[in-house]
Every structure is written in structure tokens, then in C-alpha cells.
CSV table of C-alpha atoms and ligand atoms in Angstrom, one decimal:
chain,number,residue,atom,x,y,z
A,7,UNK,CA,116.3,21.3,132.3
A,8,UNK,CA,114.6,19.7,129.2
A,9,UNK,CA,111.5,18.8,130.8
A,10,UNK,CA,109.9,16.3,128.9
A,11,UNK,CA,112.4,15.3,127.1
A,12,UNK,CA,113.7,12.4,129.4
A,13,UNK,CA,114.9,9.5,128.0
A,14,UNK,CA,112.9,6.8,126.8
A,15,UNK,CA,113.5,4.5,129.6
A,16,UNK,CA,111.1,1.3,128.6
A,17,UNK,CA,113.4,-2.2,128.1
A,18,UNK,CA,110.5,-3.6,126.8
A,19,UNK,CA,110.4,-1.7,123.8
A,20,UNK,CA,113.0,-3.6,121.4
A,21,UNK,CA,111.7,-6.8,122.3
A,22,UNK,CA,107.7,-6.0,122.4
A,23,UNK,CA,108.6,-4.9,118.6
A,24,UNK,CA,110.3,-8.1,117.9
A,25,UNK,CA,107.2,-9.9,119.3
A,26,UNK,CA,105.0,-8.0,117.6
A,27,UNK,CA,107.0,-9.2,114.4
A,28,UNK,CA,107.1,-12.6,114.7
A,29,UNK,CA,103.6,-12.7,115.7
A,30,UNK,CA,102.2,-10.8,113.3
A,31,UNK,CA,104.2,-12.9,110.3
A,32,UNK,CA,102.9,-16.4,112.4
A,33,UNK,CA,99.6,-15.1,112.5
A,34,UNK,CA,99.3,-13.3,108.8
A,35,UNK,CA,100.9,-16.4,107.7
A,36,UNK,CA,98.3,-18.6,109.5
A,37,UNK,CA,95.0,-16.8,108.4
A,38,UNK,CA,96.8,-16.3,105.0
A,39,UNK,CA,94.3,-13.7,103.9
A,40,UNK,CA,93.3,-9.6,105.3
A,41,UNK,CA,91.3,-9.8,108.6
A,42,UNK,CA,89.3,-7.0,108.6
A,43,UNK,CA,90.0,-6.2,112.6
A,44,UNK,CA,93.3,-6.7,112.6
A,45,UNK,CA,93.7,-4.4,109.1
A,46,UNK,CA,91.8,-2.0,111.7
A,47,UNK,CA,94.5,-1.9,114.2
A,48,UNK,CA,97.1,-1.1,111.6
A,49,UNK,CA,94.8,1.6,109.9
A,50,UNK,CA,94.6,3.1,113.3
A,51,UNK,CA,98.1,3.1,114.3
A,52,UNK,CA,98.8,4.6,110.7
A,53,UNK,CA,95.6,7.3,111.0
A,54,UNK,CA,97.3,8.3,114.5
A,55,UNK,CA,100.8,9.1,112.9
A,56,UNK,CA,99.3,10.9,110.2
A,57,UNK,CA,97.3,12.9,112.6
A,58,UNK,CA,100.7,14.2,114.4
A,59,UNK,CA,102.2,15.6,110.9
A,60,UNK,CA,100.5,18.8,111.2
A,61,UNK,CA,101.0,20.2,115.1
A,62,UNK,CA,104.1,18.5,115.4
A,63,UNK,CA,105.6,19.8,112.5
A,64,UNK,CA,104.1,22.8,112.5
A,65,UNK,CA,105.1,23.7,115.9
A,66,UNK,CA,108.6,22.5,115.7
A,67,UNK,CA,109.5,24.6,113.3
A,68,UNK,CA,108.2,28.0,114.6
A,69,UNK,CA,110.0,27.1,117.8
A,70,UNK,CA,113.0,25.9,115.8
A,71,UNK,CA,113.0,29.3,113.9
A,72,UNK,CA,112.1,31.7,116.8
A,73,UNK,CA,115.2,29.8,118.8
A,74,UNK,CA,117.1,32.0,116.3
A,75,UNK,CA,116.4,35.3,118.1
A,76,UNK,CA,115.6,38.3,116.1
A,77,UNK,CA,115.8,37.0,112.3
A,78,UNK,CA,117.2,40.6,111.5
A,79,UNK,CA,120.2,40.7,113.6
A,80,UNK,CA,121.0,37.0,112.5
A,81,UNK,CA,124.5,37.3,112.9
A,82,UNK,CA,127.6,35.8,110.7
A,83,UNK,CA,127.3,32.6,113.2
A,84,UNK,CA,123.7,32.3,113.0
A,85,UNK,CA,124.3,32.3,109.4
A,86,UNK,CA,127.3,30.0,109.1
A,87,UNK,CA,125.1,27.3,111.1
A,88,UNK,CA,121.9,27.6,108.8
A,89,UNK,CA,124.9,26.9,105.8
A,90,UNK,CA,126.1,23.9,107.3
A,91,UNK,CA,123.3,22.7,108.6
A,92,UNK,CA,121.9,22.6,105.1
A,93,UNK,CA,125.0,21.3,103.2
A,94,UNK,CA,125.6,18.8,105.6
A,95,UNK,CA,122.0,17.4,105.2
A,96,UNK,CA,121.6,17.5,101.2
A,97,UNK,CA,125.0,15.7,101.2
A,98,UNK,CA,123.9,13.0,103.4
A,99,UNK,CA,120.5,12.9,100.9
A,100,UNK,CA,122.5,12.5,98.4
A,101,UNK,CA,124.8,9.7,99.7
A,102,UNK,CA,121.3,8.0,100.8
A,103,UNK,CA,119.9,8.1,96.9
A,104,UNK,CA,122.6,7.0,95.4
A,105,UNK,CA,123.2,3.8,97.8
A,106,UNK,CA,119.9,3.1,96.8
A,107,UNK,CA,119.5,3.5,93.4
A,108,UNK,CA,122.7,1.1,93.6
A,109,UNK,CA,121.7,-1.7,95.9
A,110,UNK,CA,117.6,-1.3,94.4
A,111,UNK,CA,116.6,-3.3,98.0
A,112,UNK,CA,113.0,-3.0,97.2
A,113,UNK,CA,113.6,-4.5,93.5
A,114,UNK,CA,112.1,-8.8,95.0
A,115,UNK,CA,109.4,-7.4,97.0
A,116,UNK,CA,106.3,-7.6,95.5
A,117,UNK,CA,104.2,-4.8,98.0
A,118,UNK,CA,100.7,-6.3,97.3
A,119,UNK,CA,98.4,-4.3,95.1
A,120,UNK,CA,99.6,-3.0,91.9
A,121,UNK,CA,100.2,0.9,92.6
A,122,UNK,CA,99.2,2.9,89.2
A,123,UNK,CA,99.8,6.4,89.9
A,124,UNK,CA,100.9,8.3,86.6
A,125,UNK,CA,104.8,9.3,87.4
A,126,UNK,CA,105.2,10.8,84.2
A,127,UNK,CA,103.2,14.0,84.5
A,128,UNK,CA,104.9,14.8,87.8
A,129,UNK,CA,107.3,17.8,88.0
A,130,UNK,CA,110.0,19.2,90.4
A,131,UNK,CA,108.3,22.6,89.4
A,132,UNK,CA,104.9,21.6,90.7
A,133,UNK,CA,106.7,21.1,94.1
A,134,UNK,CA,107.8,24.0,93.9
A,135,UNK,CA,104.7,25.9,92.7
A,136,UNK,CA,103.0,24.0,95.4
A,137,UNK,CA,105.5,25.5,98.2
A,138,UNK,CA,103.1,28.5,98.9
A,139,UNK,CA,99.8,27.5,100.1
A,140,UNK,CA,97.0,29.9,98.7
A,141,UNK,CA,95.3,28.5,101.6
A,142,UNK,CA,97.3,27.4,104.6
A,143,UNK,CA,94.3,25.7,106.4
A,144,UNK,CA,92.9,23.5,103.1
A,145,UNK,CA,97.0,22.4,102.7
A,146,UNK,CA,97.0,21.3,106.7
A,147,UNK,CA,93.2,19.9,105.7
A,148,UNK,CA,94.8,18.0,102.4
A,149,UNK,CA,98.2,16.5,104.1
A,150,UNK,CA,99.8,19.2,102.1
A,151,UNK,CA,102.9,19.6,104.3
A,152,UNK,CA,105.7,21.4,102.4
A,153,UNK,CA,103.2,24.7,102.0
A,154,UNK,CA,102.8,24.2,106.1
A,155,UNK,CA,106.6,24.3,106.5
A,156,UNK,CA,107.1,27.4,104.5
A,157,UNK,CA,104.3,28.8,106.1
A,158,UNK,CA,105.4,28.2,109.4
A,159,UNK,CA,109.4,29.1,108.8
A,160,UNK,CA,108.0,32.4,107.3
A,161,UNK,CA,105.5,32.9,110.4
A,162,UNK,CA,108.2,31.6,113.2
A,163,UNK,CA,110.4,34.1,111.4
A,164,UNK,CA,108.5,37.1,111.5
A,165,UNK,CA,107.3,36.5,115.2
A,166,UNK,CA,111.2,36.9,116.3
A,167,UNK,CA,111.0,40.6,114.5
A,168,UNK,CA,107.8,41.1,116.2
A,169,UNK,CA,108.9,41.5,119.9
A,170,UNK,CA,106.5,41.9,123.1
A,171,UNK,CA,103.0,41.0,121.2
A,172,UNK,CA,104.4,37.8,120.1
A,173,UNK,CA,105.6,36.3,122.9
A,174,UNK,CA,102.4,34.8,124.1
A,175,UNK,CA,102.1,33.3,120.9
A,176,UNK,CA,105.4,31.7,120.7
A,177,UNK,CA,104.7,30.0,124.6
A,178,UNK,CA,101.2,29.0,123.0
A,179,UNK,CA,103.1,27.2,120.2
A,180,UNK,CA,106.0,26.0,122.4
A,181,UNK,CA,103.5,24.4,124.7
A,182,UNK,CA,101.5,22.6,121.2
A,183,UNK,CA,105.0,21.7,120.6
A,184,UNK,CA,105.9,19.9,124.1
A,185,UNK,CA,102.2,18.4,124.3
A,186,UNK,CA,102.7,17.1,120.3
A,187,UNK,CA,105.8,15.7,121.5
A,188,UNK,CA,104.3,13.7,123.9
A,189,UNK,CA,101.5,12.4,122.3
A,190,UNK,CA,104.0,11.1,119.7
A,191,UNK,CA,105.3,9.2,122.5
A,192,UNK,CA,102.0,7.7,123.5
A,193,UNK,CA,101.5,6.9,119.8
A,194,UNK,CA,104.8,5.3,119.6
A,195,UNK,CA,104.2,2.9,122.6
A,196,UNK,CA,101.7,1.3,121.0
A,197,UNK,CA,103.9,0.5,117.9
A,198,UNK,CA,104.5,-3.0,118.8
A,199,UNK,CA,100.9,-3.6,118.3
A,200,UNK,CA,101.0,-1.3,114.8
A,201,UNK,CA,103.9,-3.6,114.0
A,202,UNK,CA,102.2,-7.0,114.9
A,203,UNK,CA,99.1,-5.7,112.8
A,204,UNK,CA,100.5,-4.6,110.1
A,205,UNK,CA,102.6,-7.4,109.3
A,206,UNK,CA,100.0,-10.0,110.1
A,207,UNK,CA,97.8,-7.6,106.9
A,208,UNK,CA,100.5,-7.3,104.8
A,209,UNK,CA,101.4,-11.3,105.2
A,210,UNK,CA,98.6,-12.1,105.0
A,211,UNK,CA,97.8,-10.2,101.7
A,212,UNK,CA,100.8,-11.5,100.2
A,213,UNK,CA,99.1,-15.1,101.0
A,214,UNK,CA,101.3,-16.6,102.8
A,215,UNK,CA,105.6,-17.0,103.7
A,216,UNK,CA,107.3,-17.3,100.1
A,217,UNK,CA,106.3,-13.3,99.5
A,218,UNK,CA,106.8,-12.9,103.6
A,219,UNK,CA,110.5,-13.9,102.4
A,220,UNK,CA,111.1,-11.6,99.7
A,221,UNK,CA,109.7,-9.0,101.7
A,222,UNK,CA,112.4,-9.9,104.7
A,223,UNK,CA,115.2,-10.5,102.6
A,224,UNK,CA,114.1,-6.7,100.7
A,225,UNK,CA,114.4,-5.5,104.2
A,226,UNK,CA,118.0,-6.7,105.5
A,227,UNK,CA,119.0,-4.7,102.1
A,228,UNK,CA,117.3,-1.9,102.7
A,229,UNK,CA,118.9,-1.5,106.2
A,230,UNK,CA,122.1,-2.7,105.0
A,231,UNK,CA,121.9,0.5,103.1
A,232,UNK,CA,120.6,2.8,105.2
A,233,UNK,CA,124.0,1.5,107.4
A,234,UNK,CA,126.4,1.9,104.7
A,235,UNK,CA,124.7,5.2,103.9
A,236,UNK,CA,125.2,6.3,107.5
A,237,UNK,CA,128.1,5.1,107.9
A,238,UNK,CA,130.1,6.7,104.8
A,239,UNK,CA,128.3,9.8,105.9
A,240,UNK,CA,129.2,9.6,109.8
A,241,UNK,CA,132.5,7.4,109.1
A,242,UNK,CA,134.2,9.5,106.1
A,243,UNK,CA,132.4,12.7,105.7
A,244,UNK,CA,131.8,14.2,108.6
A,245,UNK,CA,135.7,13.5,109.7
A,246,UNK,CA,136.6,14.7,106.2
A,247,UNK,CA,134.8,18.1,106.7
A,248,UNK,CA,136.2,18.3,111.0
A,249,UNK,CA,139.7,17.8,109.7
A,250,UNK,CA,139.9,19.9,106.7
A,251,UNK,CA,137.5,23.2,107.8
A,252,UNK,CA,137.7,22.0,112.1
A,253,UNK,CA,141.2,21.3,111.7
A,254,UNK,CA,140.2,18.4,114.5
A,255,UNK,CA,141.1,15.1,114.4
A,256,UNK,CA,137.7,12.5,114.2
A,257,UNK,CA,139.2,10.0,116.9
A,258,UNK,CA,139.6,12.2,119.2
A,259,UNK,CA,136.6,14.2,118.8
A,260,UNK,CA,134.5,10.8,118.6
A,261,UNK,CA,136.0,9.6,122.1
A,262,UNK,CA,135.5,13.1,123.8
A,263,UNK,CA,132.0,13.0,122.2
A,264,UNK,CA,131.9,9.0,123.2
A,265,UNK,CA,128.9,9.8,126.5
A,266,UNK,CA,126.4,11.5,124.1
A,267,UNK,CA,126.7,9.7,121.2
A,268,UNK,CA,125.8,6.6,123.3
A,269,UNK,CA,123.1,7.9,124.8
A,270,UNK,CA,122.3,9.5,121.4
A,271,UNK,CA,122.1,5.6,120.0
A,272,UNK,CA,120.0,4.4,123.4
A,273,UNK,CA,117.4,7.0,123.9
A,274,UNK,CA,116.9,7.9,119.9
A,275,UNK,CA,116.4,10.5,120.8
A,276,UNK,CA,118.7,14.0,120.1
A,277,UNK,CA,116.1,16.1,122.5
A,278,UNK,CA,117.0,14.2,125.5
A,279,UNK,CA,120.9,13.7,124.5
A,280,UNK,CA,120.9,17.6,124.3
A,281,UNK,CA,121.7,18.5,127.7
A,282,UNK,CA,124.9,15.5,127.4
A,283,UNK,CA,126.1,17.1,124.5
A,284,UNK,CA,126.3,20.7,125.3
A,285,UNK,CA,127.8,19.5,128.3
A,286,UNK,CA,130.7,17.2,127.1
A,287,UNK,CA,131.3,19.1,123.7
A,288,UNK,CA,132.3,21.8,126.5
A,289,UNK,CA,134.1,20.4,129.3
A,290,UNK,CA,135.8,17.3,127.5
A,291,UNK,CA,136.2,18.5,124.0
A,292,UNK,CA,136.8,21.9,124.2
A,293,UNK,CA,134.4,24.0,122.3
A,294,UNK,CA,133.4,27.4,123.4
A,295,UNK,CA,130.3,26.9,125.1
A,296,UNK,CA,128.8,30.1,123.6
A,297,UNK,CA,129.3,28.7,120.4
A,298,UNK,CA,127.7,25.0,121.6
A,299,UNK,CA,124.8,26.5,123.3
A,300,UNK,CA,124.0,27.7,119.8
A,301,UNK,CA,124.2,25.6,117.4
A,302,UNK,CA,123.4,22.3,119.8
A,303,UNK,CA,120.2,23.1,120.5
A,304,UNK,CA,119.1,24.5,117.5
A,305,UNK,CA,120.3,21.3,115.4
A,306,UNK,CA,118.9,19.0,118.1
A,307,UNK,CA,115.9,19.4,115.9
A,308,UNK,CA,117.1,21.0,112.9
A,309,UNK,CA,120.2,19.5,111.6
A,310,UNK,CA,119.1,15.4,111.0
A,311,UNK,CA,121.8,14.5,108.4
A,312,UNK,CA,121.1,10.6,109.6
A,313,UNK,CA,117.2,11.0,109.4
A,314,UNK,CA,117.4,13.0,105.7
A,315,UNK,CA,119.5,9.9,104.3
A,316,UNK,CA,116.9,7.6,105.8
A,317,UNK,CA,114.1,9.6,104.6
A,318,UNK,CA,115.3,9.4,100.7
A,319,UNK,CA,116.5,5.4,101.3
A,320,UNK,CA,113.0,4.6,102.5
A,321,UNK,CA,110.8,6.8,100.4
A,322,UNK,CA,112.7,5.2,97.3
A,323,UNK,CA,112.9,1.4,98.8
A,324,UNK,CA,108.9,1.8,99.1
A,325,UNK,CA,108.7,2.8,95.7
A,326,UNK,CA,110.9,-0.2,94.3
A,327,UNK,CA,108.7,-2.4,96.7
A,328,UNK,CA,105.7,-1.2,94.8
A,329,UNK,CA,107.4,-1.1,91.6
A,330,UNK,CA,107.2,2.3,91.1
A,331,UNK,CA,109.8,3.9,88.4
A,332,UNK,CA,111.3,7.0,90.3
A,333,UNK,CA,112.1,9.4,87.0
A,334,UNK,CA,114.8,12.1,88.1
A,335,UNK,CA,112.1,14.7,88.8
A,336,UNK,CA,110.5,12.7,91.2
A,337,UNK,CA,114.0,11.7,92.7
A,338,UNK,CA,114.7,15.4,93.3
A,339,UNK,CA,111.0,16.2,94.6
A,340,UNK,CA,112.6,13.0,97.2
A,341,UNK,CA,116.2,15.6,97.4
A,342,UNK,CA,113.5,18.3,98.5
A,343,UNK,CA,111.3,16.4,100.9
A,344,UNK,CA,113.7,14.4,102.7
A,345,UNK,CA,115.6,17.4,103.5
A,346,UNK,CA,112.4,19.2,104.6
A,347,UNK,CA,111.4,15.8,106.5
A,348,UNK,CA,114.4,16.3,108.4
A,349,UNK,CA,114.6,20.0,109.2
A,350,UNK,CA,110.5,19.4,110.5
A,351,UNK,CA,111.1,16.2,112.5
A,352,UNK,CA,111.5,16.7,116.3
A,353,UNK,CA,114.5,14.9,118.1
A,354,UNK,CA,112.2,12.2,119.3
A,355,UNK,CA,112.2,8.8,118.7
A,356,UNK,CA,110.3,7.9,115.9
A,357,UNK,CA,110.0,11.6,114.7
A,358,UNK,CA,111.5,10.8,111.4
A,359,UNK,CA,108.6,8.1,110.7
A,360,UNK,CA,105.9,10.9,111.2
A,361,UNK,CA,107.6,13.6,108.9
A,362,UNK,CA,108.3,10.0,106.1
A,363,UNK,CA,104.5,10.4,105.7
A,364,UNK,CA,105.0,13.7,103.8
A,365,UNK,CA,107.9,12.7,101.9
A,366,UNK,CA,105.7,10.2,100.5
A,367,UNK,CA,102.8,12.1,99.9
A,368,UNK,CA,104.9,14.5,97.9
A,369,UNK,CA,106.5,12.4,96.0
A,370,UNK,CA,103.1,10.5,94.9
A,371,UNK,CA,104.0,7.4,96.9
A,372,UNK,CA,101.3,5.1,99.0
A,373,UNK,CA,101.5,6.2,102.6
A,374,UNK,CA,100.9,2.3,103.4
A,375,UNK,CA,104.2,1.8,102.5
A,376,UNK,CA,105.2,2.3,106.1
A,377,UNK,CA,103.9,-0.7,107.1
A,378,UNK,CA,106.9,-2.1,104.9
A,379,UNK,CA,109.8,-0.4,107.3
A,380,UNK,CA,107.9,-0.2,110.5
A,381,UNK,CA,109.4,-4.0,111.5
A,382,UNK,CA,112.8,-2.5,111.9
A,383,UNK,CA,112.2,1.0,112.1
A,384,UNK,CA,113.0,1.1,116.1
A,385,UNK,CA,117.0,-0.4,115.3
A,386,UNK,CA,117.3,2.5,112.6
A,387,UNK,CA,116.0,5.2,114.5
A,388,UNK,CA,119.1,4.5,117.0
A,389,UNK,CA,121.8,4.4,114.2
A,390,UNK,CA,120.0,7.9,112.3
A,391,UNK,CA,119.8,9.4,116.3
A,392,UNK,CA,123.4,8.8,116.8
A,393,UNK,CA,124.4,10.8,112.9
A,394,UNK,CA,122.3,13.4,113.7
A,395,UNK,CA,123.9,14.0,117.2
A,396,UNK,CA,127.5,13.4,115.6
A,397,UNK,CA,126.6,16.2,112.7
A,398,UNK,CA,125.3,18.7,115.4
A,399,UNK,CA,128.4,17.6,117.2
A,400,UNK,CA,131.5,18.2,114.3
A,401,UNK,CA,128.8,21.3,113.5
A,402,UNK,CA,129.7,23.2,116.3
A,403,UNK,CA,133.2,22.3,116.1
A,404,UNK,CA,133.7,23.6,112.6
A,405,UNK,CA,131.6,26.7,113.1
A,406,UNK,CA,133.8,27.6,116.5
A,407,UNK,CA,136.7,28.0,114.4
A,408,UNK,CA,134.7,30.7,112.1
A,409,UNK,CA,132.8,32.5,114.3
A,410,UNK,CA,134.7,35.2,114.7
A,411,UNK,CA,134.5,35.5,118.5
A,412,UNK,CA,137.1,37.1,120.9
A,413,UNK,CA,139.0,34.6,122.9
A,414,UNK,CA,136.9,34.1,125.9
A,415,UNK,CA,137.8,35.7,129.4
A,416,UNK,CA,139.9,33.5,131.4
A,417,UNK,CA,138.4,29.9,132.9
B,2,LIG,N1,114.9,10.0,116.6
B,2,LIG,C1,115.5,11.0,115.7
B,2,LIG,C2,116.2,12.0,116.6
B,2,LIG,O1,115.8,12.3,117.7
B,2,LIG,C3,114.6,11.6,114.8
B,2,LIG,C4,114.1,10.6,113.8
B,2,LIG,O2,113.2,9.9,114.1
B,2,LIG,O3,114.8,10.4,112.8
B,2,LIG,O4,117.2,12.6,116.2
């Protein structure tokens, strides 16, 4: 049914990654200085997940949007979701800033040059001034992707109002979207190379193993907290909110859920566990499908709680790493973006790293950066996949309880 969407099926992956790793921090360590070819290969595999932002995001949303029907006749569930859907990812932003303005994982590592961008004169307000493009094209053109999301949730919006005319538009987009997709998959294949690269340039940089340490040991904390982040959010409140507003129990609900989530965790991918969840969340758990095939589908690439909290933890771990001092405007320009990151990332592995890029453009921080989380990006991207399937999941069980609809028709 989701065509395209198929699982990931390559065992290689994980440990081509690894390899990559190790290689790239024998050979960086080796050369101890930049290669100029193998800085290439990075640059490249960064250029080509840069180049995604625009299409993928853009196109995401508008289909995400239009998958709401006719904006006008948005009804009380169509609402509901968008309020839950929202809630539940600035809580799971929050949870992720806090963690790591505690546990400061990027306070050893010393990211190589010194990064002088002038904080100070950085406001919340010009994120927000900046939200509506004068010029949609020159803020696709500039990297400028918050403008392109409000642009495109306004345009994907006003297409659902539009009717007949606008349906060849929305297939055109819907195709950019499934072709976008893909290419993000190509892209992502070749990360073990990115990895190996990037390391190798960033090892090497450093000059050697005793920053290649601080750098690792930085690491383990930053995904230590991503974890605990994910797991107070997955672990206490999502449970919380299913018992007190779903009136469900968690255990149960997790071992009726058990077959998606697990896929959820080995494909990373909530596209392809889609079709699983609507299924089980059905036939095993109970929930009115009219209320599943709603809200599933639509937060398969809307409602990220897992990738938001990653999005904040990384975008703030990369700022310690260069010792940037994240004043609270810029920490709420992070609130904004990470939340934005997550609504405009596909469910596809590796989405979340493509929509990180804006997050850190926004917030002033150097895109380069990535090369910091990329080792152990691929382990992450399975725990965030398997929150953001559990938050559509408790989702649609909340929101069946105040829908409002008549008892269905006997099964
Ligand atoms: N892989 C995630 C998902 O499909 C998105 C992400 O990269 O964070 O839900």
C-alpha cells in the first residue's frame, strides 16, 4: 500500500557505519592533519543533505497539510489532533533542553576551530520576523527554511479549499515528495562513507587521539541524554497523559502496540511502520479505526516527539562542542526550530538529520557540526523512530476517547 516506503532491509548498514568509524578515527589519527580529498568526501556528503532540505521539506508539508482534507471543515478531531500533536512535541523539546543544559555533553569537546559568531544581537523576535519570506524563492535560495515552512503550510492549506484545479498540483507535489524521499535514501546509503570521511577530517584536525577522546567520551553523553530524554518522555509521559486523558493502562497498550513499535526501532522509519500500526492499534488494541486512519498517518510525518527532543539535544550539544554560550533567546529560537524540524521531517530514516541542518542555521550554529553526531546518528534514529511511533500511537488513543463519534455499527 505505501509504495516506497518499504522497510530499509540492508544488514550492512549498522556495521558499514561502524567501519566507517573506526576507520575514519585510524586513518584521521594516522595522517594527523586535513587531507584535502578526504575533507571532499565529507563536504560532499554534507552539500547532498543540505540539498534535500528544500523539496523534501517543502513537499512534506503540503502533502502533510492537504492530508487534512478541506482546511475549512477541519472538524473538532482534526483539531484535537493538531493540539496534541503540538503539546506533545514542545513537551518532549522541552524535556530534551533541559537534560541538556544539565548534563552540558558537549562542555570537553573542543570542535576544532574557534566559532565567533556574535550571540548577543540575536533575538527570538527576528525568528519570528523572519517567519514570512518577502521572497519565498531567495529564502529556499539562502537555506532560509522556517519562511519555506510557513509558506508551504499556508500554500498546502489553501490548495485543500481550492478543490478540482488543485489536484494536479497536489499529485505533482506528492510525486516531488516520494521521489525526495528516495533520493534521501540513496544519500543515506552512502553515509558510511560520509561517516568514515568526516571523522578521519575532524581527527585529523584535532591532531591526533587525546581530542579524538574527548570528542568520544562528549558523545556517549550526548546519547546518554538523548536516551534519558526519550525515555522520560516515552517511559513517564506519554503513559502519564494515556492514563489520565486515555484512561488506558501503558503496559497493556505498549504490548498490544509491541509489533509496530519493533519494527518502528528496526526500519527507523515511521512511513514504513505505518501500515503495522494502523493495523494493530485496530485489531489488537482496540481503537476505532476511523479514528486511527486519521491521526496515524498524518503523525507518521507530523507528530515526531522523539526527533523534536533530539533536534534541541543536538543543536545545543554542537553548540557546547564549539563553545558556543546559548543565551535564552537563542535557546527558544532552538524551542521553535526543533519543533518545526520535526513537524517538516519525513518518517524516513535519517529525515531528522536533514531538517537538524535548519535548526542550526536558525539558531546561528555551524552546519559542520553534524559531522560531530553523524558517528552514532544511525542507533539514535531507531530509539527517536520508535517515540515518534509510540506518540502517534497513545495519540490516537487519547483523541478516540474525545472525538465525539457515534459508537460504530456492529463488528
Ligand atoms: N526516522 C525518523 C522517523 O521515521 C525521523 C527522523 O529521522 O528523526 O520517524
Amino acid at each position: 500500500m505505501t509504495e516506497g516506503h518499504r522497510p530499509r532491509g540492508n544488514p550492512w548498514f549498522v556495521p558499514a557505519i561502524l567501519l566507517g568509524m573506526v576507520l575514519g578515527g585510524v586513518t584521521g589519527a594516522l595522517l594527523g592533519r586535513e587531507v584535502a580529498v578526504i575533507r571532499l568526501l565529507g563536504d560532499l556528503f554534507l552539500a547532498a543533505l543540505k540539498m534535500m532540505i528544500v523539496p523534501l521539506v517543502a513537499s512534506s508539508m503540503i502533502v502533510g497539510v492537504s492530508s487534512l482534507g478541506d482546511i475549512r471543515r477541519l472538524g473538532r478531531l482534526g483539531l484535537l489532533t493538531l493540539a496534541y500533536y503540538l503539546t506533545t512535541t514542545l513537551i518532549a523539546v522541552v524535556i530534551g533542553l533541559l537534560l541538556v543544559n544539565l548534563f552540558r555533553p558537549g562542555a570537553g569537546v573542543q570542535a576544532g576551530a574557534v566559532f565567533d559568531r556574535a550571540m548577543s544581537d540575536y533575538s527570538f523576535l527576528d525568528v519570528i520576523r523572519g517567519l514570512v519570506p518577502a521572497n519565498v524563492f531567495r529564502a529556499m535560495a539562502e537555506g532560509d527554511i522556517l519562511p519555506l515552512i510557513f509558506f508551504s503550510l499556508f500554500f498546502g492549506g489553501v490548495l485543500t479549499t481550492v478543490g478540482a484545479k488543485a489536484r494536479p498540483v497536489l499529485a505533482v507535489v506528492e510525486g516531488i515528495f516520494e521521489i525526495s524521499m528516495r533520493m534521501v535514501r540513496i544519500i543515506v546509503a552512502a553515509a558510511p562513507v560520509g561517516v568514515f570521511a568526516l571523522v578521519a577530517t575532524r581527527l585529523g584536525a584535532a591532531g591526533g587521539w587525546s581530542g579524538f577522546a574527548a570528542e568520544l567520551r562528549g558523545l556517549g553523553i550526548y546519547a546518554a541524554t538523548v536516551l534519558a530524554g526519550l525515555g522520560v518522555h516515552g517511559i513517564v509521559v506519554l503513559p502519564a497523559l494515556l492514563l489520565l486523558l486515555g484512561r488506558r493502562s501503558a503496559l497493556r497498550f505498549v504490548r498490544d502496540m509491541a509489533e509496530p513499535l519493533m519494527l518502528a526501532f528496526s526500519t527507523a522509519s515511521s512511513s514504513a511502520t505505518l501500515p503495522v500500526t494502523i493495523e494493530t492499534i485496530d485489531e489488537k488494541a482496540g481503537v476505532d479505526p476511523r479514528v486511527g486512519s486519521f491521526v496515524l498517518p498524518l503523525g507518521a510525518t507530523v507528530n515526531m516527539d522523539g526527533t523534536a527532543l533530539y533536534e534541541a539535544v543536538a543543536a545545543v550539544f554542537i553548540a557546547q562542542s564549539y563553545g558556543v554560550d546559548l543565551t535564552l533567546p537563542v535557546q527558544l529560537v532552538i524551542v521553535l526550530t526543533a519543533t518545526l524540524a520535526a513537524i517538516g521531517a519525513a518518517g524516513i530514516p535519517e529525515a531528522g538529520l536533514v531538517t537538524m541542518v535548519m535548526v542550526l542555521h536558525a539558531a546561528g550554529l555551524p552546519v559542520e557540526g553534524i559531522g560531530i553526531i553523524l558517528a552514532i546518528d544511525w542507533f539514535l534514529d531507531r530509539c527517536r523512530t520508535t517515540v515518534n511511533v509510540w506518540g502517534d500511537a497513545v495519540g490516537a488513543a487519547i483523541l478516540e476517547r474525545f472525538a465525539g463519534l457515534t459508537p460504530q455499527a456492529d463488528e
